Amino acid sequence: MPFLLPQLDLPVNQDKILQSLIADNLVSDPESARGRLLREAARLFRDKGYERTTVRDLAAAVGIQSGSLFHHFRTKEEILKAVMVETIRLNTAVMQAAVNAANTNREKLRALISAELESINGQTGEAMAVLVYEWRSLSEASQAEVLKLRDLYEALWLDVLNALKRDGALVADPFIVRRMLTGALSWTVTWYRPERGGLTREDLTDQVIAMLGLSSK
Amino acid sequence: MPFLLPQLDLPVNQDKILQSLIADNLVSDPESARGRLLREAARLFRDKGYERTTVRDLAAAVGIQSGSLFHHFRTKEEILKAVMVETIRLNTAVMQAAVNAANTNREKLRALISAELESINGQTGEAMAVLVYEWRSLSEASQAEVLKLRDLYEALWLDVLNALKRDGALVADPFIVRRMLTGALSWTVTWYRPERGGLTREDLTDQVIAMLGLSSK
DNA sequence: CCATACCAAGCAAGCGCTTGGTTTGTAAAC
DNA sequence: GTTTACAAACCAAGCGCTTGCTTGGTATGG
């Protein structure tokens, strides 16, 4: 399957990937007016939900009047869509790089799990939570657009899981495992607090691998 | 730990449990005006989200005027809370019965997984989805109330998982496994469609057990 | 007779978004 | 090097509508 995003050098350099995407106009520069708004929007949408977040909240978060928002975006929903689209673009590129950097299928899966945990609980965490939990606030037309991008992302996982199934390392169905992992990993956003508590992201990755019965064998 | 809900006969009879809870005034009769409203509210809250669901929507769903709602509930939020509280009461009782009906710890875990999948994807599915995904729409005071009930529910899981850990059947940390399972199982509501597709609930339970490396050994 | 359940009407507040006009950054024209 | 031109970015004000909820009154069943 052809993959259109640029292939990047190893090891995974998240900042380099970001710069590349900004250059291609696929993601907004976080320091631009648009980028700052999207980051604040992601935070507000996650904290209060899309519906409870008003355009006045969004405007206040970046220090402008509510009406001025509509100079940058035609509707409030367009802001939500932009958060989702840019997030999924960035994360697909990062995950792709993580997979490329790994050698065995086991390592690839570990890289995917670790990278997704980082996506969910790191810098892009707010936006990832929005992507997962505000899905139904998007119009159907927008859902279809985002879904196409999401399919690319999911293909990364399924390739690796299918390979592990062929190897005999995985017993359960790859589709189902991926769906279970989607739920399990995205749910960490509700309870995992790496800053207070000894569990590092790598520890958590180990736990997931152990849960799947794939520990270092 | 004392458990205050009534212990019921085996095998698990969901209807009997429901009748018992209705008698104790812990859950509304689904055929009463209040019960019908709560069922419709759960459906609407899940489909459109709490915020997008208006009191006019809720009233129309049971065929009354919007103002008349406030004869039964003081605020819209009280409706959300009632949906959550009654759902968690019912499901705790059902799960408790399911655990009691099983003999080994492996069977108990299987019963819990199967029962939670039933809760999420069966009759009470709408309400369970609301319980999971509309949490932040509750005021903090209400959250604290519901949290107490949820702790009872979670204790059921942790007892079984801790026992499996002691047996050596489980490698990963019980707390983490439970949280992963919470995410994974509740996420099924977004993709699992038992009616169209060969995968039965028992099949899905098998897959989860297989994923955990606990298959019939 | 009276509480319970409801209706018809509408209020105050907040919502997304529009409008008309002003400031600001930039770059060519002189 | 100042002037002119012009679009992008923003403000102040508010419109039209929907929201959760209230009010005063009317059926209905025991």
Short mmCIF file of C-alpha atoms (C1' of nucleotides) in Angstrom, two decimals:
data_model
loop_
_atom_site.label_atom_id
_atom_site.label_comp_id
_atom_site.label_asym_id
_atom_site.label_seq_id
_atom_site.Cartn_x
_atom_site.Cartn_y
_atom_site.Cartn_z
CA MET A 1 0.00 0.00 0.00
CA PRO A 2 1.51 3.32 -1.04
CA PHE A 3 2.14 5.74 1.73
CA LEU A 4 2.24 9.37 0.75
CA LEU A 5 3.82 10.97 3.76
CA PRO A 6 7.53 11.62 3.61
CA GLN A 7 9.79 8.91 4.97
CA LEU A 8 12.11 10.22 7.59
CA ASP A 9 15.46 9.27 9.00
CA LEU A 10 15.81 7.07 12.03
CA PRO A 11 15.77 7.21 14.92
CA VAL A 12 12.37 8.82 15.29
CA ASN A 13 12.74 12.56 15.58
CA GLN A 14 9.32 13.96 16.33
CA ASP A 15 10.38 17.55 15.83
CA LYS A 16 11.89 16.87 12.45
CA ILE A 17 8.68 15.19 11.36
CA LEU A 18 6.66 18.15 12.58
CA GLN A 19 8.84 20.60 10.67
CA SER A 20 8.47 18.55 7.52
CA LEU A 21 4.68 18.49 7.82
CA ILE A 22 4.57 22.22 8.46
CA ALA A 23 6.67 22.81 5.36
CA ASP A 24 4.20 20.76 3.31
CA ASN A 25 1.31 22.75 4.80
CA LEU A 26 -0.23 19.60 6.24
CA VAL A 27 -0.02 20.81 9.83
CA SER A 28 -0.12 24.34 11.24
CA ASP A 29 2.95 25.78 12.90
CA PRO A 30 2.18 25.70 16.66
CA GLU A 31 3.58 29.21 16.91
CA SER A 32 1.33 30.69 14.24
CA ALA A 33 -2.01 32.25 15.15
CA ARG A 34 -3.86 29.30 13.66
CA GLY A 35 -1.64 26.77 15.40
CA ARG A 36 -2.04 28.40 18.76
CA LEU A 37 -5.79 28.49 18.39
CA LEU A 38 -5.90 24.82 17.47
CA ARG A 39 -3.83 23.88 20.48
CA GLU A 40 -6.07 25.85 22.83
CA ALA A 41 -9.13 24.43 21.12
CA ALA A 42 -7.88 20.88 21.65
CA ARG A 43 -7.33 21.60 25.32
CA LEU A 44 -10.76 23.15 25.79
CA PHE A 45 -12.55 20.49 23.77
CA ARG A 46 -10.94 17.78 25.86
CA ASP A 47 -11.55 19.48 29.20
CA LYS A 48 -15.12 20.63 28.65
CA GLY A 49 -16.21 18.80 25.53
CA TYR A 50 -16.93 20.34 22.16
CA GLU A 51 -20.48 21.33 22.95
CA ARG A 52 -19.75 23.02 26.26
CA THR A 53 -16.89 24.98 24.73
CA THR A 54 -18.23 28.24 23.30
CA VAL A 55 -16.68 30.31 20.56
CA ARG A 56 -16.22 32.95 23.26
CA ASP A 57 -14.14 30.48 25.28
CA LEU A 58 -12.01 29.74 22.23
CA ALA A 59 -11.51 33.40 21.41
CA ALA A 60 -10.65 34.29 25.00
CA ALA A 61 -8.05 31.51 25.10
CA VAL A 62 -6.05 33.23 22.37
CA GLY A 63 -6.96 36.77 23.39
CA ILE A 64 -9.25 37.92 20.62
CA GLN A 65 -12.95 38.73 20.27
CA SER A 66 -15.33 35.90 19.53
CA GLY A 67 -16.32 37.31 16.17
CA SER A 68 -12.71 37.44 15.03
CA LEU A 69 -12.56 33.65 15.12
CA PHE A 70 -14.65 33.55 12.00
CA HIS A 71 -11.95 35.31 10.06
CA HIS A 72 -9.85 32.15 10.46
CA PHE A 73 -12.53 29.47 10.40
CA ARG A 74 -15.95 29.57 8.81
CA THR A 75 -17.67 27.60 11.55
CA LYS A 76 -16.95 26.21 14.99
CA GLU A 77 -17.10 22.71 13.59
CA GLU A 78 -14.32 23.56 11.15
CA ILE A 79 -12.10 24.15 14.17
CA LEU A 80 -12.91 20.71 15.53
CA LYS A 81 -12.21 19.14 12.17
CA ALA A 82 -8.89 20.95 11.86
CA VAL A 83 -7.81 19.70 15.28
CA MET A 84 -8.61 16.14 14.26
CA VAL A 85 -7.12 16.25 10.78
CA GLU A 86 -3.84 17.81 11.84
CA THR A 87 -3.51 15.49 14.80
CA ILE A 88 -4.01 12.38 12.78
CA ARG A 89 -1.60 13.58 10.11
CA LEU A 90 1.13 14.22 12.64
CA ASN A 91 0.62 10.99 14.50
CA THR A 92 0.47 8.86 11.38
CA ALA A 93 3.82 10.23 10.34
CA VAL A 94 5.32 9.67 13.78
CA MET A 95 3.99 6.11 14.00
CA GLN A 96 5.21 5.30 10.53
CA ALA A 97 8.68 6.44 11.52
CA ALA A 98 8.48 4.37 14.71
CA VAL A 99 7.57 1.26 12.75
CA ASN A 100 10.34 1.83 10.25
CA ALA A 101 12.85 2.20 13.05
CA ALA A 102 12.05 -1.23 14.48
CA ASN A 103 13.39 -4.49 13.13
CA THR A 104 11.25 -7.42 14.26
CA ASN A 105 7.49 -7.53 14.29
CA ARG A 106 7.49 -7.76 18.07
CA GLU A 107 9.60 -4.62 18.21
CA LYS A 108 7.33 -2.90 15.71
CA LEU A 109 4.29 -3.63 17.85
CA ARG A 110 6.09 -2.43 20.93
CA ALA A 111 7.04 0.75 19.06
CA LEU A 112 3.44 1.30 18.00
CA ILE A 113 2.10 0.82 21.51
CA SER A 114 4.72 3.09 23.01
CA ALA A 115 4.19 5.74 20.36
CA GLU A 116 0.42 5.69 20.75
CA LEU A 117 0.74 6.00 24.51
CA GLU A 118 3.01 8.98 23.89
CA SER A 119 0.48 10.48 21.46
CA ILE A 120 -2.31 10.04 23.95
CA ASN A 121 -0.51 11.14 27.08
CA GLY A 122 2.13 13.53 25.75
CA GLN A 123 2.11 16.84 23.93
CA THR A 124 -0.63 15.90 21.49
CA GLY A 125 -2.70 14.25 24.21
CA GLU A 126 -5.45 16.81 24.27
CA ALA A 127 -5.91 16.58 20.54
CA MET A 128 -5.84 12.78 20.58
CA ALA A 129 -8.53 12.68 23.24
CA VAL A 130 -10.63 14.97 21.10
CA LEU A 131 -10.08 12.71 18.11
CA VAL A 132 -11.32 9.72 20.04
CA TYR A 133 -14.11 11.11 22.20
CA GLU A 134 -15.59 13.97 20.14
CA TRP A 135 -16.15 11.95 17.02
CA ARG A 136 -19.92 12.30 16.97
CA SER A 137 -19.73 16.08 17.20
CA LEU A 138 -18.43 16.10 13.64
CA SER A 139 -20.90 16.32 10.78
CA GLU A 140 -21.16 13.16 8.70
CA ALA A 141 -19.34 14.80 5.82
CA SER A 142 -16.40 15.70 8.04
CA GLN A 143 -16.42 12.25 9.59
CA ALA A 144 -15.94 10.71 6.18
CA GLU A 145 -12.93 12.94 5.51
CA VAL A 146 -11.25 12.16 8.79
CA LEU A 147 -12.06 8.48 8.40
CA LYS A 148 -9.93 8.28 5.27
CA LEU A 149 -6.92 9.56 7.17
CA ARG A 150 -7.69 7.21 10.01
CA ASP A 151 -7.65 4.21 7.69
CA LEU A 152 -4.02 4.95 6.83
CA TYR A 153 -3.23 5.07 10.51
CA GLU A 154 -5.00 1.82 11.25
CA ALA A 155 -3.27 0.08 8.35
CA LEU A 156 0.03 0.58 10.15
CA TRP A 157 -1.27 -1.44 13.09
CA LEU A 158 -2.94 -4.15 11.10
CA ASP A 159 0.15 -4.83 9.02
CA VAL A 160 2.15 -5.53 12.15
CA LEU A 161 -0.58 -7.49 13.93
CA ASN A 162 -1.23 -9.64 10.87
CA ALA A 163 2.46 -10.44 10.65
CA LEU A 164 2.50 -11.46 14.31
CA LYS A 165 -0.52 -13.67 13.72
CA ARG A 166 1.29 -15.41 10.84
CA ASP A 167 4.31 -15.88 13.11
CA GLY A 168 2.05 -17.62 15.59
CA ALA A 169 2.93 -15.10 18.28
CA LEU A 170 -0.61 -13.81 18.37
CA VAL A 171 -3.55 -16.09 19.13
CA ALA A 172 -6.51 -13.75 18.86
CA ASP A 173 -7.84 -12.05 15.74
CA PRO A 174 -5.72 -9.05 14.64
CA PHE A 175 -8.73 -6.83 13.90
CA ILE A 176 -10.17 -7.50 17.31
CA VAL A 177 -6.86 -7.06 19.07
CA ARG A 178 -6.42 -3.69 17.40
CA ARG A 179 -9.86 -2.58 18.46
CA MET A 180 -9.27 -3.72 21.99
CA LEU A 181 -5.96 -1.89 22.01
CA THR A 182 -7.61 1.26 20.67
CA GLY A 183 -10.00 1.25 23.58
CA ALA A 184 -7.46 0.23 26.18
CA LEU A 185 -4.79 2.73 25.13
CA SER A 186 -7.09 5.69 24.59
CA TRP A 187 -8.68 5.01 27.95
CA THR A 188 -5.33 5.59 29.65
CA VAL A 189 -5.98 9.29 29.19
CA THR A 190 -8.56 9.05 31.94
CA TRP A 191 -6.29 7.52 34.57
CA TYR A 192 -2.61 7.45 33.61
CA ARG A 193 -0.67 10.28 35.24
CA PRO A 194 3.03 9.74 34.52
CA GLU A 195 4.04 12.86 36.42
CA ARG A 196 2.68 11.67 39.76
CA GLY A 197 3.32 7.98 40.12
CA GLY A 198 6.26 5.76 39.39
CA LEU A 199 4.88 4.22 36.24
CA THR A 200 6.81 5.45 33.20
CA ARG A 201 5.52 5.17 29.69
CA GLU A 202 7.91 2.32 29.04
CA ASP A 203 6.66 0.52 32.14
CA LEU A 204 3.14 0.89 30.87
CA THR A 205 4.16 -0.40 27.45
CA ASP A 206 5.71 -3.43 29.16
CA GLN A 207 2.48 -4.06 31.00
CA VAL A 208 0.49 -4.01 27.77
CA ILE A 209 2.95 -6.38 26.12
CA ALA A 210 2.74 -8.64 29.15
CA MET A 211 -1.03 -8.52 29.04
CA LEU A 212 -0.91 -9.69 25.43
CA GLY A 213 1.34 -12.55 26.45
CA LEU A 214 4.08 -11.26 24.15
CA SER A 215 6.74 -10.59 26.77
CA SER A 216 10.32 -10.91 25.46
CA LYS A 217 10.33 -14.47 24.18
CA MET B 1 -15.80 -5.93 52.33
CA PRO B 2 -19.51 -5.86 53.08
CA PHE B 3 -21.76 -5.93 50.09
CA LEU B 4 -25.20 -4.55 50.63
CA LEU B 5 -27.05 -5.73 47.56
CA PRO B 6 -29.12 -8.87 47.90
CA GLN B 7 -27.48 -12.17 47.00
CA LEU B 8 -29.41 -14.03 44.39
CA ASP B 9 -29.86 -17.59 43.32
CA LEU B 10 -27.86 -19.16 40.54
CA PRO B 11 -27.82 -19.28 37.62
CA VAL B 12 -27.87 -15.56 36.91
CA ASN B 13 -31.40 -14.38 36.33
CA GLN B 14 -31.22 -10.80 35.22
CA ASP B 15 -34.93 -10.23 35.43
CA LYS B 16 -35.14 -11.52 38.97
CA ILE B 17 -32.35 -9.17 39.98
CA LEU B 18 -34.13 -6.28 38.34
CA GLN B 19 -37.38 -7.06 40.16
CA SER B 20 -35.54 -7.21 43.45
CA LEU B 21 -33.92 -3.82 42.89
CA ILE B 22 -37.22 -2.29 41.87
CA ALA B 23 -38.80 -3.63 45.06
CA ASP B 24 -36.05 -1.99 47.10
CA ASN B 25 -36.60 1.26 45.22
CA LEU B 26 -33.01 1.24 43.99
CA VAL B 27 -33.96 1.14 40.33
CA SER B 28 -37.04 2.51 38.55
CA ASP B 29 -39.50 0.13 36.99
CA PRO B 30 -38.89 0.38 33.22
CA GLU B 31 -42.64 0.50 32.73
CA SER B 32 -43.21 3.45 35.05
CA ALA B 33 -43.20 6.98 33.74
CA ARG B 34 -39.86 7.64 35.37
CA GLY B 35 -38.34 4.41 34.07
CA ARG B 36 -39.47 5.06 30.53
CA LEU B 37 -38.01 8.54 30.60
CA LEU B 38 -34.68 7.27 31.90
CA ARG B 39 -34.51 4.67 29.15
CA GLU B 40 -35.22 7.24 26.46
CA ALA B 41 -32.77 9.65 28.07
CA ALA B 42 -30.04 7.03 28.00
CA ARG B 43 -30.67 6.41 24.33
CA LEU B 44 -30.64 10.10 23.45
CA PHE B 45 -27.61 10.86 25.60
CA ARG B 46 -25.68 8.09 23.92
CA ASP B 47 -26.74 8.96 20.39
CA LYS B 48 -26.36 12.72 20.54
CA GLY B 49 -24.44 13.35 23.73
CA TYR B 50 -25.80 14.96 26.88
CA GLU B 51 -25.18 18.52 25.74
CA ARG B 52 -26.80 18.17 22.32
CA THR B 53 -29.85 16.52 23.85
CA THR B 54 -32.36 19.19 24.83
CA VAL B 55 -35.07 18.90 27.43
CA ARG B 56 -37.47 19.25 24.52
CA ASP B 57 -35.93 16.14 22.94
CA LEU B 58 -36.33 14.26 26.20
CA ALA B 59 -39.94 15.35 26.66
CA ALA B 60 -40.87 14.53 23.08
CA ALA B 61 -39.39 11.04 23.47
CA VAL B 62 -41.97 10.22 26.14
CA GLY B 63 -44.76 12.34 24.68
CA ILE B 64 -45.04 15.20 27.15
CA GLN B 65 -44.28 18.91 27.15
CA SER B 66 -40.77 20.01 28.00
CA GLY B 67 -41.86 21.87 31.10
CA SER B 68 -43.53 18.78 32.48
CA LEU B 69 -40.16 17.09 32.82
CA PHE B 70 -39.41 19.30 35.78
CA HIS B 71 -42.24 17.77 37.70
CA HIS B 72 -40.21 14.54 37.81
CA PHE B 73 -36.67 15.91 37.94
CA ARG B 74 -35.46 19.24 39.26
CA THR B 75 -32.77 19.72 36.62
CA LYS B 76 -31.58 18.14 33.42
CA GLU B 77 -28.42 17.02 35.15
CA GLU B 78 -30.48 15.09 37.68
CA ILE B 79 -31.74 12.99 34.79
CA LEU B 80 -28.19 12.19 33.74
CA LYS B 81 -27.26 11.28 37.28
CA ALA B 82 -30.29 9.05 37.65
CA VAL B 83 -29.39 7.20 34.46
CA MET B 84 -25.90 6.59 35.79
CA VAL B 85 -26.84 5.65 39.33
CA GLU B 86 -29.54 3.19 38.36
CA THR B 87 -27.37 1.64 35.66
CA ILE B 88 -24.48 1.04 37.97
CA ARG B 89 -26.74 -0.38 40.67
CA LEU B 90 -28.28 -2.85 38.28
CA ASN B 91 -25.02 -3.89 36.72
CA THR B 92 -23.23 -4.30 40.02
CA ALA B 93 -25.93 -6.69 41.15
CA VAL B 94 -25.82 -8.63 37.89
CA MET B 95 -22.03 -8.90 37.96
CA GLN B 96 -22.02 -9.98 41.56
CA ALA B 97 -24.43 -12.76 40.68
CA ALA B 98 -22.28 -13.75 37.71
CA VAL B 99 -19.21 -14.02 39.90
CA ASN B 100 -21.04 -16.03 42.51
CA ALA B 101 -22.23 -18.44 39.86
CA ALA B 102 -18.70 -19.27 38.73
CA ASN B 103 -16.39 -21.69 40.49
CA THR B 104 -12.76 -21.07 39.51
CA ASN B 105 -11.10 -17.69 39.25
CA ARG B 106 -10.66 -18.17 35.51
CA GLU B 107 -14.37 -18.80 35.20
CA LYS B 108 -15.14 -15.82 37.38
CA LEU B 109 -13.08 -13.57 35.12
CA ARG B 110 -14.73 -15.00 32.06
CA ALA B 111 -18.12 -14.37 33.64
CA LEU B 112 -17.18 -10.79 34.41
CA ILE B 113 -15.98 -10.11 30.88
CA SER B 114 -19.01 -11.74 29.36
CA ALA B 115 -21.36 -9.89 31.68
CA GLU B 116 -19.73 -6.55 31.05
CA LEU B 117 -19.92 -7.09 27.31
CA GLU B 118 -23.58 -7.86 27.78
CA SER B 119 -24.05 -4.73 29.86
CA ILE B 120 -22.34 -2.62 27.23
CA ASN B 121 -23.87 -4.14 24.14
CA GLY B 122 -27.21 -5.43 25.40
CA GLN B 123 -30.32 -3.89 26.88
CA THR B 124 -28.50 -1.53 29.20
CA GLY B 125 -25.96 -0.62 26.53
CA GLU B 126 -27.16 2.92 26.01
CA ALA B 127 -27.00 3.65 29.69
CA MET B 128 -23.57 2.04 30.08
CA ALA B 129 -22.20 4.15 27.24
CA VAL B 130 -23.56 7.22 28.97
CA LEU B 131 -21.93 6.12 32.20
CA VAL B 132 -18.56 5.85 30.50
CA TYR B 133 -18.55 8.69 28.03
CA GLU B 134 -20.67 11.42 29.66
CA TRP B 135 -18.80 11.44 32.93
CA ARG B 136 -17.55 15.01 32.68
CA SER B 137 -21.06 16.35 32.05
CA LEU B 138 -21.84 15.54 35.69
CA SER B 139 -21.20 18.17 38.31
CA GLU B 140 -18.36 17.36 40.68
CA ALA B 141 -20.78 16.69 43.51
CA SER B 142 -22.66 14.14 41.44
CA GLN B 143 -19.43 12.59 40.23
CA ALA B 144 -18.44 11.90 43.82
CA GLU B 145 -21.75 10.15 44.48
CA VAL B 146 -21.53 7.95 41.43
CA LEU B 147 -17.88 7.22 42.14
CA LYS B 148 -18.78 5.56 45.41
CA LEU B 149 -21.06 3.14 43.62
CA ARG B 150 -18.43 2.56 40.98
CA ASP B 151 -15.90 1.55 43.60
CA LEU B 152 -18.12 -1.33 44.63
CA TYR B 153 -18.33 -2.41 41.03
CA GLU B 154 -14.59 -2.21 40.51
CA ALA B 155 -13.91 -4.21 43.67
CA LEU B 156 -15.63 -7.18 42.06
CA TRP B 157 -13.08 -7.13 39.25
CA LEU B 158 -10.05 -6.53 41.39
CA ASP B 159 -10.86 -9.40 43.73
CA VAL B 160 -10.85 -11.82 40.83
CA LEU B 161 -7.81 -10.33 39.08
CA ASN B 162 -5.78 -10.31 42.28
CA ALA B 163 -6.62 -13.96 42.83
CA LEU B 164 -5.48 -14.79 39.30
CA LYS B 165 -2.26 -12.92 39.90
CA ARG B 166 -1.61 -14.97 43.05
CA ASP B 167 -2.31 -18.13 41.04
CA GLY B 168 0.38 -17.06 38.61
CA ALA B 169 -2.11 -17.08 35.73
CA LEU B 170 -1.80 -13.34 35.29
CA VAL B 171 1.56 -11.70 34.58
CA ALA B 172 0.63 -8.02 34.42
CA ASP B 173 -0.55 -5.81 37.27
CA PRO B 174 -4.22 -6.39 38.20
CA PHE B 175 -5.01 -2.68 38.51
CA ILE B 176 -3.59 -1.99 35.10
CA VAL B 177 -5.26 -4.99 33.54
CA ARG B 178 -8.59 -3.83 34.88
CA ARG B 179 -8.10 -0.36 33.48
CA MET B 180 -7.08 -1.72 30.12
CA LEU B 181 -10.12 -3.97 30.14
CA THR B 182 -12.37 -1.06 31.05
CA GLY B 183 -11.15 0.81 28.01
CA ALA B 184 -11.15 -2.18 25.69
CA LEU B 185 -14.59 -3.47 26.66
CA SER B 186 -16.36 -0.13 26.74
CA TRP B 187 -14.85 0.71 23.36
CA THR B 188 -16.68 -2.27 21.85
CA VAL B 189 -19.79 -0.13 21.89
CA THR B 190 -18.32 1.84 18.98
CA TRP B 191 -17.71 -1.09 16.70
CA TYR B 192 -19.25 -4.37 17.90
CA ARG B 193 -22.50 -5.15 16.11
CA PRO B 194 -23.61 -8.66 17.14
CA GLU B 195 -26.74 -8.49 15.01
CA ARG B 196 -24.90 -8.08 11.71
CA GLY B 197 -21.79 -10.23 11.77
CA GLY B 198 -21.04 -13.72 12.92
CA LEU B 199 -19.27 -12.74 16.11
CA THR B 200 -21.38 -13.69 19.11
CA ARG B 201 -20.81 -12.29 22.56
CA GLU B 202 -19.28 -15.56 23.65
CA ASP B 203 -16.92 -15.46 20.66
CA LEU B 204 -15.87 -12.00 21.65
CA THR B 205 -15.34 -13.11 25.24
CA ASP B 206 -13.14 -15.92 23.95
CA GLN B 207 -11.10 -13.42 21.99
CA VAL B 208 -10.54 -11.29 25.05
CA ILE B 209 -9.51 -14.32 27.09
CA ALA B 210 -7.18 -15.36 24.27
CA MET B 211 -5.72 -11.88 24.13
CA LEU B 212 -4.94 -12.11 27.83
CA GLY B 213 -3.23 -15.43 27.28
CA LEU B 214 -5.69 -17.16 29.62
CA SER B 215 -7.25 -19.56 27.14
CA SER B 216 -8.51 -22.80 28.70
CA LYS B 217 -5.32 -24.18 30.12
"C1'" DC C 1 -61.10 17.04 48.12
"C1'" DC C 2 -56.58 17.07 47.15
"C1'" DA C 3 -52.27 15.49 45.50
"C1'" DT C 4 -50.23 14.03 41.23
"C1'" DA C 5 -49.42 14.68 36.53
"C1'" DC C 6 -49.59 17.37 33.03
"C1'" DC C 7 -50.19 21.71 29.50
"C1'" DA C 8 -49.56 26.39 27.36
"C1'" DA C 9 -46.90 30.14 27.38
"C1'" DG C 10 -42.94 32.39 27.92
"C1'" DC C 11 -38.65 34.44 30.31
"C1'" DA C 12 -33.73 35.36 30.86
"C1'" DA C 13 -29.50 33.87 29.43
"C1'" DG C 14 -26.36 32.07 26.33
"C1'" DC C 15 -25.47 30.32 21.80
"C1'" DG C 16 -23.12 30.53 16.87
"C1'" DC C 17 -22.42 33.71 13.74
"C1'" DT C 18 -22.81 38.41 11.01
"C1'" DT C 19 -21.96 43.05 10.17
"C1'" DG C 20 -19.59 47.46 9.37
"C1'" DG C 21 -15.80 49.61 10.45
"C1'" DT C 22 -10.81 50.18 12.32
"C1'" DT C 23 -6.00 48.90 12.94
"C1'" DT C 24 -1.76 46.73 11.30
"C1'" DG C 25 1.76 44.74 8.44
"C1'" DT C 26 3.87 44.92 3.89
"C1'" DA C 27 5.40 46.26 -0.32
"C1'" DA C 28 5.17 48.69 -4.48
"C1'" DA C 29 5.12 53.68 -6.39
"C1'" DC C 30 6.90 57.90 -6.43
"C1'" DG D 1 12.46 57.62 2.30
"C1'" DT D 2 8.21 58.98 2.43
"C1'" DT D 3 3.65 58.04 0.45
"C1'" DT D 4 0.08 55.20 -1.24
"C1'" DA D 5 -2.43 51.07 -1.69
"C1'" DC D 6 -4.50 47.06 -0.01
"C1'" DA D 7 -5.34 42.83 2.12
"C1'" DA D 8 -5.21 40.42 6.41
"C1'" DA D 9 -6.37 40.66 11.23
"C1'" DC D 10 -9.11 42.27 14.45
"C1'" DC D 11 -12.93 44.96 17.33
"C1'" DA D 12 -17.59 46.48 18.99
"C1'" DA D 13 -22.06 45.57 18.69
"C1'" DG D 14 -25.70 42.87 18.24
"C1'" DC D 15 -29.13 39.66 15.58
"C1'" DG D 16 -31.90 35.67 15.55
"C1'" DC D 17 -32.42 31.58 17.69
"C1'" DT D 18 -32.22 27.88 21.19
"C1'" DT D 19 -31.43 26.68 25.73
"C1'" DG D 20 -32.84 25.12 30.63
"C1'" DC D 21 -36.21 26.24 33.47
"C1'" DT D 22 -40.53 28.81 35.61
"C1'" DT D 23 -45.18 30.02 36.09
"C1'" DG D 24 -50.14 29.74 36.53
"C1'" DG D 25 -53.56 27.00 35.52
"C1'" DT D 26 -56.23 22.48 34.29
"C1'" DA D 27 -57.37 17.74 34.07
"C1'" DT D 28 -57.68 13.13 36.53
"C1'" DG D 29 -57.85 9.34 39.74
"C1'" DG D 30 -58.44 7.64 44.45
#
